[in-house]
């Protein structure tokens, strides 16, 4: 019997029943087949070698696909288990998922333990086993049989897992000499795993409960090529050097204080300069794009957040209330309701739309203290916020303009890799998880998708992850060393207008409810500056560097000329200081390099006599001798244009 | 017997015992005597006619002195009582003090009541009585006699007052046919009162308790010349037109919302432009003066405010706490502790001083809802805050620089009348009301006084009103129509450094505690913008006006040229709009005048053909036809220089 296989491009091919995704790949090309790690079959991830017995939609998954990566790491975890079992016969395994980057497995080693040396031995063993290209074999098994099997093995962990599984849905996977209770899927065979690194060992209580036995957790990562592993390890090494908490302290960007509170950032003068440059950029950009600015308080009454739906659903992520005059006041977790109130303060007509209001609004959110992390997870957020109130007709253009703004910023900051993650609703959940407006969902999702496609913006679609009130876009960006950050969301909202009773008079003198776009291209100062610290390794481009120029007189004799330079640069609004210490020029240069100041001007006899400066560029050394005015002119242009390539490639 | 009278200039004169201050004045000059309303005798305000029986320090008080004004109004209140008694025999009086501007008296009219017409009659009667120049006669009386007197009159109100008075301290005052229980002092005679206005009648519960009888309260004001009353009434009339709440709404400056909360201002786009211009001015000025900027959270933990002394002493003026993770968090009532923590975040040496950090910090203070008033009394304050950490040697220069900054701002805003009120400590209260550092008090008070004198700044000294931690200056300014505003305080602080354990390493490698200057020359956005609305009557100078230019095409034919003008002005960063309505030019001009836009550009055939604009200045009409580029150049210069005279004299 033949079945029909529909591929992502819509083409339909016919195959014998029982064909595997791998067979389909081979029928297309051998090269493709060599890259296939798993398959998406009717929306589920399957082993590429599993037989297809009826008509299906099929997507072949390769290393580029997130689901394939997870499968790859999950299979590597089984490979690790095989190696561990060979080293410690009788070892018992609990669970071991693929994680964001790599995998882990929790195991009960009995009397044994693992040290760094053991990890190296395991890696070696895993390489040997991988080279055998043993296939991962899937075997459905009845619950009774499975219980019998693991009872015989005396494996209380798998028995515990089994107790929660339903008969008919249970499978075993085997490769080489190792068999595990596992839902799968897996890659075709171990030969795909070309490079493995076991990162660390840690203790982990069984089921996360400290009253239970402590198991041994081994973290690892693997790649289909040694080169990729090498790059990944180099990136980790670089990320450690670029840690925003380390750089934030070294460069006096921010501090925290126990008396103020966890997750509450005190921005020191250097950090504040960066904040002000970011806000200047945002204001210029938003001003040119027709936004108006507003300023709103940081608190609001209970009723505001009952209307928004925050209090009933997200009270846990808000600060607790302040009881005053018989009312509860809350620190605002977002700026939307305050902006809606400004929209509502005066009657609006269609002529006032699109009405765009922006504010670097400071919001407060409660994060568990264990979740707090440097600038990345904080409790006080300065948000590059704005709300656009528009008609349906205006929506596509407004949404496109917002996306253009993102792209403009990415260029300025040299962010070359980014993806927009478009979260859509699930029609089956209308009226529950999603506001019941099927027409508006279709319309806005289509409009958003069209804008993304026609703007040629890389994006992925995710089902069933929209906001309650409309589709949303999460923007993911990668730093210069390839680490991923979630920057901001960009949301369509066709519900808040109703909730807050917002309206405008249309051309027919009727009242319409505006659509609202929530957007924050620069995210929060906290997260964005944390990102920039890593992205630039603290070597900020001149326009945003806290100190832009340091003047290094070779000796005290040149202090007068150094002061002339200082005043000239200050007049051009350049942030400049003199290193007036009684130190050798070599030490002055080294210290200024360490402080990551973009430009150094070394001045001695010749420079003084000719009104010149000997320019050094941070990380690049000597950049030649220039006339003072020429240097000022060039730097002013660099700052004005917000040039940044130098800093990233540094 | 002779007594010695020491005058404020230090000169000592001898007089017969029993001489009065008025006699002393006469001995100096008849002209002076005609102006003396009361006297300050050894620090107490006395009747100018009261005999002096021993050596005294004497200051003659005239209309220019606050104490003389209070005496004058208190005496007018007795004059009013005399007039009321003549109209309603049997009326009984409760209390009636002089107030900020004028006086009131609470009275029990029995079955009678007062309407507007009655007030006019009373004014007339008062004028008649005033012209009699009846002297105010002081008569000490024993408590028994007084009780007997008011018992006979059946005056339960004065008997109630008497029950709380001590024998030996009781006096009666009489003028014409009226006698009252009164502590005094009073002016020499009713002839000084040349102009009276009874402002209003209101009900007032006896002792402010609504369970008591309601008395009739009459408010009034009086002056030593009719011209002064006329000016005062004209000022009130103008102030009503310039009411910041009225203008704030008309010009879309700010709004409030019940769901956000009372006293919490939502700054609309027009108000935000003013805020941003003020902040730009502050940043430019502070940057040039060597300040660095910081950004701090709006909350802090309990301990921060226990250390500052806020929680033990001023908890009532703070918002209530938020309980989180077992700690209490508070909205910050001021920025100082946060700034201290930034000073403390990194070790400081004498080379880092003066360390000046500035922030437009947003603070939250609890004001009773009855105290809230427009932008003048609010619960959320955006403060032009900064703290200067310096050594004792640096103090005078830093303090002078702060004062210079105030004066600079006054010039920009055309504030011609201002006084600095220097509040000093009372040595008798060291260790209680004031931190026990007699040397530092003397030193800093002397330094502050010297700076004020040498800078030629008008100031008054007030005893026993300093802050706990040092002398302070309250800055009082007068708007264009002569209304007084308290703008900001400027404080010396030699205590917080110790409390927060702040220190810096001095030249000898020891540790010193810095002196701290708290300063906020532009006060808060709320109060300052409230002041500016009145000061400019909403007709802001171009540099700070929300909309700077409106282009008024005479007809649609000139829309293209209007757009050319728009783009030209926008490129020069001028805030500009086109009135593209299909309206007659006369209406466009009227509406733009009403909206108080500084410049209107009327464009028609001639202007289009010659690339010109017909300029109209708000409130001044036609300002001639100019080349477009000439106009832009002039306006850019006006904005850059922040010129403001035009607006004030408008």
GROMACS .gro file of C-alpha atoms in nm, chain A residues 296-513:
model
  218
  296UNK     CA    1   0.378   5.891   3.462
  297UNK     CA    2   0.399   5.795   3.832
  298UNK     CA    3   0.539   5.463   3.947
  299UNK     CA    4   0.232   5.361   4.140
  300UNK     CA    5  -0.135   5.309   4.076
  301UNK     CA    6  -0.443   5.196   4.263
  302UNK     CA    7  -0.567   4.840   4.289
  303UNK     CA    8  -0.849   4.903   4.047
  304UNK     CA    9  -0.604   4.981   3.766
  305UNK     CA   10  -0.458   4.631   3.789
  306UNK     CA   11  -0.789   4.461   3.839
  307UNK     CA   12  -0.898   4.610   3.508
  308UNK     CA   13  -0.575   4.510   3.335
  309UNK     CA   14  -0.605   4.157   3.467
  310UNK     CA   15  -0.268   4.174   3.638
  311UNK     CA   16  -0.395   4.142   3.990
  312UNK     CA   17  -0.615   3.842   3.936
  313UNK     CA   18  -0.352   3.655   3.731
  314UNK     CA   19  -0.002   3.790   3.791
  315UNK     CA   20  -0.012   3.920   4.149
  316UNK     CA   21   0.285   3.693   4.228
  317UNK     CA   22   0.509   3.892   3.999
  318UNK     CA   23   0.406   4.225   4.149
  319UNK     CA   24   0.535   4.395   4.462
  320UNK     CA   25   0.291   4.374   4.754
  321UNK     CA   26   0.046   4.660   4.805
  322UNK     CA   27   0.073   4.973   5.017
  323UNK     CA   28  -0.244   5.036   5.213
  324UNK     CA   29  -0.334   5.403   5.213
  325UNK     CA   30  -0.656   5.594   5.281
  326UNK     CA   31  -0.842   5.264   5.259
  327UNK     CA   32  -0.705   5.182   4.912
  328UNK     CA   33  -0.428   4.955   4.794
  329UNK     CA   34  -0.153   5.116   4.588
  330UNK     CA   35   0.086   4.904   4.380
  331UNK     CA   36   0.420   4.970   4.217
  332UNK     CA   37   0.345   4.946   3.846
  333UNK     CA   38   0.460   4.622   3.680
  334UNK     CA   39   0.418   4.781   3.335
  335UNK     CA   40   0.334   5.123   3.193
  336UNK     CA   41   0.032   5.035   2.981
  337UNK     CA   42  -0.253   5.136   3.213
  338UNK     CA   43  -0.090   5.472   3.286
  339UNK     CA   44  -0.055   5.538   2.914
  340UNK     CA   45  -0.414   5.432   2.851
  341UNK     CA   46  -0.522   5.691   3.108
  342UNK     CA   47  -0.332   5.960   2.919
  343UNK     CA   48  -0.495   5.852   2.592
  344UNK     CA   49  -0.826   5.878   2.774
  345UNK     CA   50  -0.763   6.214   2.941
  346UNK     CA   51  -0.895   6.411   2.644
  347UNK     CA   52  -1.147   6.312   2.376
  348UNK     CA   53  -0.980   6.171   2.065
  349UNK     CA   54  -1.089   6.169   1.705
  350UNK     CA   55  -0.962   5.972   1.408
  351UNK     CA   56  -0.751   6.279   1.326
  352UNK     CA   57  -0.550   6.224   1.645
  353UNK     CA   58  -0.460   5.868   1.538
  354UNK     CA   59  -0.210   5.706   1.528
  355UNK     CA   60  -0.149   5.841   1.880
  356UNK     CA   61   0.196   5.728   1.985
  357UNK     CA   62   0.318   5.793   2.338
  358UNK     CA   63   0.655   5.691   2.469
  359UNK     CA   64   0.823   5.686   2.808
  360UNK     CA   65   1.135   5.531   2.956
  361UNK     CA   66   0.903   5.408   3.229
  362UNK     CA   67   1.039   5.245   3.541
  363UNK     CA   68   0.849   4.932   3.641
  364UNK     CA   69   0.884   4.705   3.940
  365UNK     CA   70   0.842   4.330   3.924
  366UNK     CA   71   0.886   4.072   4.189
  367UNK     CA   72   1.133   3.802   4.095
  368UNK     CA   73   1.224   3.532   4.345
  369UNK     CA   74   1.558   3.618   4.499
  370UNK     CA   75   1.703   3.295   4.358
  371UNK     CA   76   1.609   3.410   4.008
  372UNK     CA   77   1.786   3.746   4.032
  373UNK     CA   78   2.098   3.767   3.815
  374UNK     CA   79   2.312   4.079   3.767
  375UNK     CA   80   2.142   4.316   3.524
  376UNK     CA   81   1.962   4.031   3.346
  377UNK     CA   82   1.701   3.953   3.610
  378UNK     CA   83   1.618   4.250   3.829
  379UNK     CA   84   1.325   4.393   4.021
  380UNK     CA   85   1.341   4.750   3.889
  381UNK     CA   86   1.327   4.789   3.510
  382UNK     CA   87   1.369   5.102   3.302
  383UNK     CA   88   1.170   5.016   2.995
  384UNK     CA   89   1.198   5.165   2.645
  385UNK     CA   90   0.822   5.164   2.637
  386UNK     CA   91   0.562   5.308   2.404
  387UNK     CA   92   0.203   5.247   2.305
  388UNK     CA   93   0.056   5.316   1.966
  389UNK     CA   94  -0.321   5.365   1.946
  390UNK     CA   95  -0.439   5.322   1.589
  391UNK     CA   96  -0.724   5.214   1.365
  392UNK     CA   97  -0.728   4.875   1.193
  393UNK     CA   98  -0.646   5.048   0.866
  394UNK     CA   99  -0.336   5.204   1.018
  395UNK     CA  100  -0.215   4.890   1.190
  396UNK     CA  101   0.005   4.731   0.923
  397UNK     CA  102   0.193   5.052   0.853
  398UNK     CA  103   0.247   5.120   1.222
  399UNK     CA  104   0.364   4.768   1.286
  400UNK     CA  105   0.604   4.784   0.996
  401UNK     CA  106   0.744   5.113   1.128
  402UNK     CA  107   0.804   4.950   1.466
  403UNK     CA  108   0.993   4.665   1.301
  404UNK     CA  109   1.197   4.912   1.100
  405UNK     CA  110   1.292   5.078   1.426
  406UNK     CA  111   1.420   4.746   1.562
  407UNK     CA  112   1.630   4.693   1.251
  408UNK     CA  113   1.764   5.047   1.272
  409UNK     CA  114   1.878   4.983   1.627
  410UNK     CA  115   2.032   4.647   1.535
  411UNK     CA  116   2.244   4.825   1.274
  412UNK     CA  117   2.359   5.089   1.520
  413UNK     CA  118   2.465   4.826   1.771
  414UNK     CA  119   2.614   4.590   1.518
  415UNK     CA  120   2.366   4.316   1.602
  416UNK     CA  121   2.399   4.095   1.297
  417UNK     CA  122   2.203   3.793   1.406
  418UNK     CA  123   1.845   3.829   1.521
  419UNK     CA  124   1.522   3.640   1.490
  420UNK     CA  125   1.167   3.748   1.552
  421UNK     CA  126   0.959   3.478   1.713
  422UNK     CA  127   0.597   3.525   1.611
  423UNK     CA  128   0.363   3.372   1.868
  424UNK     CA  129   0.019   3.284   1.738
  425UNK     CA  130  -0.304   3.182   1.911
  426UNK     CA  131  -0.469   2.842   1.908
  427UNK     CA  132  -0.823   2.867   1.764
  428UNK     CA  133  -0.929   2.579   1.991
  429UNK     CA  134  -0.861   2.798   2.295
  430UNK     CA  135  -1.058   3.107   2.193
  431UNK     CA  136  -1.254   3.240   2.485
  432UNK     CA  137  -1.024   3.070   2.734
  433UNK     CA  138  -0.656   3.131   2.681
  434UNK     CA  139  -0.725   3.385   2.408
  435UNK     CA  140  -0.976   3.668   2.376
  436UNK     CA  141  -1.266   3.547   2.165
  437UNK     CA  142  -1.223   3.756   1.851
  438UNK     CA  143  -1.151   3.503   1.574
  439UNK     CA  144  -1.174   3.767   1.301
  440UNK     CA  145  -0.927   4.002   1.469
  441UNK     CA  146  -0.687   3.717   1.543
  442UNK     CA  147  -0.682   3.613   1.180
  443UNK     CA  148  -0.655   3.970   1.059
  444UNK     CA  149  -0.373   4.079   1.291
  445UNK     CA  150  -0.177   3.754   1.259
  446UNK     CA  151  -0.195   3.781   0.882
  447UNK     CA  152  -0.091   4.147   0.893
  448UNK     CA  153   0.202   4.076   1.122
  449UNK     CA  154   0.319   3.784   0.910
  450UNK     CA  155   0.293   3.988   0.591
  451UNK     CA  156   0.496   4.270   0.744
  452UNK     CA  157   0.766   4.025   0.853
  453UNK     CA  158   0.782   3.860   0.513
  454UNK     CA  159   0.772   4.179   0.309
  455UNK     CA  160   1.036   4.340   0.535
  456UNK     CA  161   1.252   4.033   0.482
  457UNK     CA  162   1.299   3.989   0.855
  458UNK     CA  163   1.409   3.642   0.975
  459UNK     CA  164   1.131   3.496   1.185
  460UNK     CA  165   0.986   3.174   1.317
  461UNK     CA  166   0.624   3.100   1.399
  462UNK     CA  167   0.519   2.943   1.727
  463UNK     CA  168   0.171   2.808   1.781
  464UNK     CA  169  -0.027   2.867   2.099
  465UNK     CA  170   0.210   3.116   2.263
  466UNK     CA  171   0.039   3.447   2.186
  467UNK     CA  172  -0.058   3.693   2.458
  468UNK     CA  173  -0.417   3.683   2.581
  469UNK     CA  174  -0.498   3.996   2.385
  470UNK     CA  175  -0.322   3.938   2.055
  471UNK     CA  176  -0.025   3.795   1.864
  472UNK     CA  177   0.318   3.891   1.989
  473UNK     CA  178   0.673   3.896   1.867
  474UNK     CA  179   0.966   3.808   2.089
  475UNK     CA  180   1.288   3.948   1.959
  476UNK     CA  181   1.595   3.734   2.000
  477UNK     CA  182   1.939   3.873   1.936
  478UNK     CA  183   2.288   3.727   1.947
  479UNK     CA  184   2.586   3.907   2.097
  480UNK     CA  185   2.919   3.941   1.916
  481UNK     CA  186   3.030   3.611   2.071
  482UNK     CA  187   2.717   3.429   1.963
  483UNK     CA  188   2.523   3.415   2.289
  484UNK     CA  189   2.149   3.452   2.262
  485UNK     CA  190   1.946   3.716   2.447
  486UNK     CA  191   1.574   3.776   2.449
  487UNK     CA  192   1.555   4.150   2.403
  488UNK     CA  193   1.196   4.260   2.402
  489UNK     CA  194   0.846   4.185   2.294
  490UNK     CA  195   0.636   4.364   2.042
  491UNK     CA  196   0.267   4.299   2.094
  492UNK     CA  197  -0.061   4.356   1.922
  493UNK     CA  198  -0.345   4.426   2.163
  494UNK     CA  199  -0.708   4.434   2.057
  495UNK     CA  200  -0.845   4.384   2.405
  496UNK     CA  201  -0.714   4.659   2.638
  497UNK     CA  202  -0.898   4.924   2.441
  498UNK     CA  203  -1.222   4.761   2.549
  499UNK     CA  204  -1.112   4.694   2.903
  500UNK     CA  205  -1.014   5.055   2.963
  501UNK     CA  206  -1.311   5.186   2.763
  502UNK     CA  207  -1.086   5.373   2.520
  503UNK     CA  208  -1.242   5.513   2.209
  504UNK     CA  209  -1.213   5.771   1.936
  505UNK     CA  210  -1.474   5.931   1.715
  506UNK     CA  211  -1.453   5.797   1.363
  507UNK     CA  212  -1.526   5.977   1.038
  508UNK     CA  213  -1.895   5.894   1.069
  509UNK     CA  214  -1.908   6.045   1.417
  510UNK     CA  215  -1.939   5.702   1.571
  511UNK     CA  216  -1.708   5.570   1.841
  512UNK     CA  217  -1.442   5.308   1.762
  513UNK     CA  218  -1.204   5.125   1.995
   0.00000   0.00000   0.00000
